[in-house]
Amino acid sequence: MQTDKRVGGQAVALAATAFGLALLVLAVPRIIAHGSIVPVTFNLALDKADALASVRESYRRALRWQPADAQLHQDFALLSRSLINNAANTDEIEEAGDAFYATVMSGPARGFAWSLLAGFEQSRGQSTGLYADHLRLSALLSPYETSSMVQRATVIVSAWADMPKDLRDLARRDLRRMWLTQGSPRTTLITLYLQLDFAERALVRELAFENLEELKHFDRQLLRAVRG
């Protein structure tokens, strides 16, 4: 009887060890990938362009280790987008676009990724019809996620005249929901508002608030935010 218990205990221990080793093996590519990313800080020995090139290359290495990592693709896409300017060459723009598409392909159930792709396509001058379904997918997958609501509202408000009715209604719901939800969503609405131009701000005031009292309340919070 004692022998059976000892054998059973050894079997459990061996199984646990094997399971732990399997988890470690599976984690190795992710550990190497994320460990290879260079922080976005500038070495005084390098100029800014060289430092940014180093960061971008570190993401490329990481993605070779973890080509299906949606978060890595998204971080690389956002970094690439932030580096694009009027002087960016075609290859840089294409790489950023590929990164946004890779983000949704590796994580198609992530609503925020679809809203980011819509925003990128809009920024490159694409017609509304080419990214409208990305916004609809974002709303379907992440209807209450603050980051998704903000990104959707930003895209829709900035091209309001070209938006179909269902997306205008979506922006109204997102903005309204952010206002009615205490905490981070309401704070994020204020941050979004401050980033818009005057015409877009006027539109947000029309969409997010249902009466004068709400608008006055928002203005008081806005004033406190601006004053710090």
Short mmCIF file of C-alpha atoms in Angstrom, two decimals:
data_model
loop_
_atom_site.label_atom_id
_atom_site.label_comp_id
_atom_site.label_asym_id
_atom_site.label_seq_id
_atom_site.Cartn_x
_atom_site.Cartn_y
_atom_site.Cartn_z
CA MET A 1 0.00 0.00 0.00
CA GLN A 2 2.79 2.40 0.93
CA THR A 3 4.63 1.44 -2.26
CA ASP A 4 1.53 2.29 -4.30
CA LYS A 5 1.23 5.66 -2.60
CA ARG A 6 4.92 6.38 -3.21
CA VAL A 7 4.64 5.43 -6.87
CA GLY A 8 1.50 7.52 -7.24
CA GLY A 9 3.19 10.51 -5.63
CA GLN A 10 6.18 10.20 -7.93
CA ALA A 11 3.90 10.02 -10.96
CA VAL A 12 2.10 13.20 -9.89
CA ALA A 13 5.43 14.95 -9.30
CA LEU A 14 6.74 13.87 -12.71
CA ALA A 15 3.53 15.01 -14.41
CA ALA A 16 3.72 18.39 -12.67
CA THR A 17 7.37 18.77 -13.68
CA ALA A 18 6.59 17.85 -17.29
CA PHE A 19 3.71 20.33 -17.33
CA GLY A 20 5.94 23.08 -15.92
CA LEU A 21 8.63 22.37 -18.52
CA ALA A 22 6.04 22.45 -21.29
CA LEU A 23 4.82 25.86 -20.12
CA LEU A 24 8.40 27.12 -19.98
CA VAL A 25 9.10 25.90 -23.53
CA LEU A 26 5.95 27.57 -24.78
CA ALA A 27 6.89 30.80 -23.01
CA VAL A 28 10.47 30.97 -24.33
CA PRO A 29 9.63 32.62 -27.70
CA ARG A 30 7.47 35.22 -25.97
CA ILE A 31 10.16 35.92 -23.36
CA ILE A 32 12.81 36.32 -26.05
CA ALA A 33 10.51 38.44 -28.22
CA HIS A 34 9.52 40.90 -25.52
CA GLY A 35 13.01 40.93 -24.03
CA SER A 36 14.47 41.98 -27.35
CA ILE A 37 12.45 45.21 -27.59
CA VAL A 38 14.51 48.34 -27.12
CA PRO A 39 12.80 50.90 -24.84
CA VAL A 40 11.81 54.15 -26.53
CA THR A 41 14.54 56.18 -24.87
CA PHE A 42 17.27 57.99 -26.70
CA ASN A 43 20.90 57.11 -26.14
CA LEU A 44 22.99 60.28 -26.04
CA ALA A 45 25.55 58.49 -28.20
CA LEU A 46 22.97 58.16 -30.97
CA ASP A 47 20.97 60.77 -32.78
CA LYS A 48 17.18 60.57 -32.68
CA ALA A 49 16.86 58.93 -36.09
CA ASP A 50 19.33 56.17 -35.19
CA ALA A 51 17.61 55.59 -31.85
CA LEU A 52 14.20 55.26 -33.47
CA ALA A 53 15.60 52.96 -36.12
CA SER A 54 16.99 50.77 -33.32
CA VAL A 55 13.59 50.61 -31.64
CA ARG A 56 11.81 49.70 -34.87
CA GLU A 57 14.33 46.99 -35.67
CA SER A 58 13.90 45.52 -32.18
CA TYR A 59 10.16 45.19 -32.85
CA ARG A 60 10.87 43.48 -36.16
CA ARG A 61 13.11 40.97 -34.33
CA ALA A 62 10.45 40.43 -31.68
CA LEU A 63 7.81 39.76 -34.32
CA ARG A 64 10.04 37.19 -36.01
CA TRP A 65 9.92 35.29 -32.73
CA GLN A 66 6.21 35.89 -32.13
CA PRO A 67 4.55 36.50 -35.50
CA ALA A 68 1.07 35.82 -34.09
CA ASP A 69 1.33 38.20 -31.12
CA ALA A 70 -1.46 40.74 -31.70
CA GLN A 71 -0.24 43.09 -28.97
CA LEU A 72 3.27 43.21 -30.43
CA HIS A 73 1.85 43.98 -33.87
CA GLN A 74 -0.34 46.72 -32.37
CA ASP A 75 2.56 48.32 -30.47
CA PHE A 76 4.71 48.25 -33.60
CA ALA A 77 1.87 49.69 -35.67
CA LEU A 78 1.35 52.57 -33.24
CA LEU A 79 5.09 53.26 -33.14
CA SER A 80 5.29 53.21 -36.94
CA ARG A 81 2.28 55.52 -37.26
CA SER A 82 3.80 58.00 -34.83
CA LEU A 83 6.96 58.21 -36.95
CA ILE A 84 5.14 58.89 -40.20
CA ASN A 85 5.20 62.50 -41.34
CA ASN A 86 4.82 64.34 -44.60
CA ALA A 87 8.33 63.35 -45.57
CA ALA A 88 7.83 59.64 -44.82
CA ASN A 89 8.72 57.42 -47.73
CA THR A 90 6.33 54.92 -49.27
CA ASP A 91 8.04 51.97 -47.61
CA GLU A 92 7.51 53.42 -44.12
CA ILE A 93 3.83 54.10 -44.79
CA GLU A 94 3.39 50.62 -46.25
CA GLU A 95 5.11 49.03 -43.25
CA ALA A 96 2.81 50.90 -40.83
CA GLY A 97 -0.24 49.82 -42.81
CA ASP A 98 0.96 46.22 -42.88
CA ALA A 99 1.41 46.36 -39.10
CA PHE A 100 -2.16 47.54 -38.55
CA TYR A 101 -3.49 44.79 -40.83
CA ALA A 102 -1.31 42.22 -39.05
CA THR A 103 -2.79 43.42 -35.76
CA VAL A 104 -6.35 42.60 -36.79
CA MET A 105 -5.34 39.37 -38.54
CA SER A 106 -3.55 38.07 -35.44
CA GLY A 107 -6.30 39.25 -33.08
CA PRO A 108 -9.51 39.57 -35.10
CA ALA A 109 -11.70 39.60 -31.98
CA ARG A 110 -10.05 42.76 -30.60
CA GLY A 111 -12.35 45.70 -31.26
CA PHE A 112 -9.70 48.30 -30.52
CA ALA A 113 -7.48 46.90 -33.29
CA TRP A 114 -10.26 47.36 -35.86
CA SER A 115 -10.84 50.95 -34.75
CA LEU A 116 -7.10 51.66 -35.05
CA LEU A 117 -7.06 50.25 -38.57
CA ALA A 118 -9.99 52.51 -39.48
CA GLY A 119 -8.13 55.51 -38.09
CA PHE A 120 -4.98 54.69 -40.03
CA GLU A 121 -6.86 54.27 -43.30
CA GLN A 122 -8.65 57.56 -42.72
CA SER A 123 -5.33 59.30 -42.05
CA ARG A 124 -4.04 58.07 -45.41
CA GLY A 125 -7.01 59.67 -47.22
CA GLN A 126 -9.02 56.54 -47.89
CA SER A 127 -12.73 56.94 -48.57
CA THR A 128 -15.18 56.28 -45.75
CA GLY A 129 -16.58 53.22 -47.49
CA LEU A 130 -13.23 51.44 -47.23
CA TYR A 131 -13.07 51.59 -43.44
CA ALA A 132 -16.71 51.93 -42.33
CA ASP A 133 -17.02 48.20 -41.72
CA HIS A 134 -13.90 48.30 -39.51
CA LEU A 135 -15.77 50.72 -37.24
CA ARG A 136 -18.84 48.49 -37.23
CA LEU A 137 -16.71 45.48 -36.30
CA SER A 138 -15.08 47.45 -33.51
CA ALA A 139 -18.48 48.36 -32.09
CA LEU A 140 -19.65 44.75 -32.33
CA LEU A 141 -16.57 43.33 -30.62
CA SER A 142 -15.83 46.03 -28.03
CA PRO A 143 -18.97 48.13 -27.52
CA TYR A 144 -18.04 49.31 -24.01
CA GLU A 145 -14.23 49.46 -24.13
CA THR A 146 -13.17 53.05 -23.51
CA SER A 147 -10.17 53.02 -25.86
CA SER A 148 -12.33 51.64 -28.67
CA MET A 149 -15.11 54.17 -28.07
CA VAL A 150 -12.64 57.03 -28.16
CA GLN A 151 -10.98 55.85 -31.35
CA ARG A 152 -14.31 55.24 -33.09
CA ALA A 153 -15.70 58.63 -32.06
CA THR A 154 -12.52 60.39 -33.20
CA VAL A 155 -12.66 58.81 -36.65
CA ILE A 156 -16.39 59.39 -37.12
CA VAL A 157 -16.46 62.98 -35.85
CA SER A 158 -13.49 63.99 -38.00
CA ALA A 159 -15.29 62.87 -41.18
CA TRP A 160 -18.85 63.56 -40.05
CA ALA A 161 -20.19 64.78 -43.38
CA ASP A 162 -19.16 61.55 -45.11
CA MET A 163 -20.42 59.15 -42.45
CA PRO A 164 -23.54 57.00 -42.94
CA LYS A 165 -26.35 57.34 -40.40
CA ASP A 166 -25.56 54.14 -38.50
CA LEU A 167 -22.02 55.34 -37.78
CA ARG A 168 -23.23 58.79 -36.76
CA ASP A 169 -25.58 57.05 -34.34
CA LEU A 170 -22.66 54.94 -33.14
CA ALA A 171 -20.60 58.04 -32.37
CA ARG A 172 -23.51 59.52 -30.44
CA ARG A 173 -23.86 56.33 -28.37
CA ASP A 174 -20.12 56.13 -27.69
CA LEU A 175 -19.82 59.77 -26.65
CA ARG A 176 -22.98 59.58 -24.59
CA ARG A 177 -21.79 56.41 -22.85
CA MET A 178 -18.43 57.98 -22.00
CA TRP A 179 -20.18 60.96 -20.44
CA LEU A 180 -22.58 58.84 -18.39
CA THR A 181 -19.84 56.53 -17.07
CA GLN A 182 -18.04 57.96 -14.06
CA GLY A 183 -14.27 57.65 -13.81
CA SER A 184 -11.91 56.91 -16.68
CA PRO A 185 -14.43 57.10 -19.56
CA ARG A 186 -15.59 60.58 -18.56
CA THR A 187 -12.00 61.75 -18.06
CA THR A 188 -11.11 60.31 -21.45
CA LEU A 189 -13.97 62.24 -23.05
CA ILE A 190 -12.47 65.47 -21.72
CA THR A 191 -9.04 64.52 -23.11
CA LEU A 192 -10.60 63.69 -26.48
CA TYR A 193 -12.48 67.00 -26.54
CA LEU A 194 -9.31 69.00 -25.98
CA GLN A 195 -7.61 67.30 -28.93
CA LEU A 196 -10.33 68.25 -31.43
CA ASP A 197 -10.66 71.38 -33.50
CA PHE A 198 -13.47 73.86 -32.79
CA ALA A 199 -15.93 72.44 -35.31
CA GLU A 200 -15.43 68.94 -33.94
CA ARG A 201 -15.81 70.19 -30.37
CA ALA A 202 -19.13 71.77 -31.28
CA LEU A 203 -20.26 68.45 -32.70
CA VAL A 204 -19.24 66.57 -29.53
CA ARG A 205 -21.21 69.06 -27.43
CA GLU A 206 -24.25 68.33 -29.55
CA LEU A 207 -23.85 64.56 -29.46
CA ALA A 208 -22.75 63.78 -25.92
CA PHE A 209 -25.15 65.89 -23.85
CA GLU A 210 -28.92 65.91 -23.68
CA ASN A 211 -29.59 69.08 -21.72
CA LEU A 212 -28.06 72.32 -20.54
CA GLU A 213 -27.34 71.03 -17.04
CA GLU A 214 -25.18 68.23 -18.39
CA LEU A 215 -23.34 70.67 -20.61
CA LYS A 216 -22.69 73.01 -17.69
CA HIS A 217 -21.41 70.10 -15.62
CA PHE A 218 -19.07 69.10 -18.44
CA ASP A 219 -17.78 72.65 -18.79
CA ARG A 220 -17.00 72.79 -15.08
CA GLN A 221 -15.02 69.56 -15.30
CA LEU A 222 -13.33 70.79 -18.45
CA LEU A 223 -12.26 73.99 -16.74
CA ARG A 224 -10.79 72.05 -13.81
CA ALA A 225 -8.87 69.84 -16.25
CA VAL A 226 -7.45 72.80 -18.16
CA ARG A 227 -6.42 74.58 -14.96
CA GLY A 228 -4.78 71.42 -13.68
#
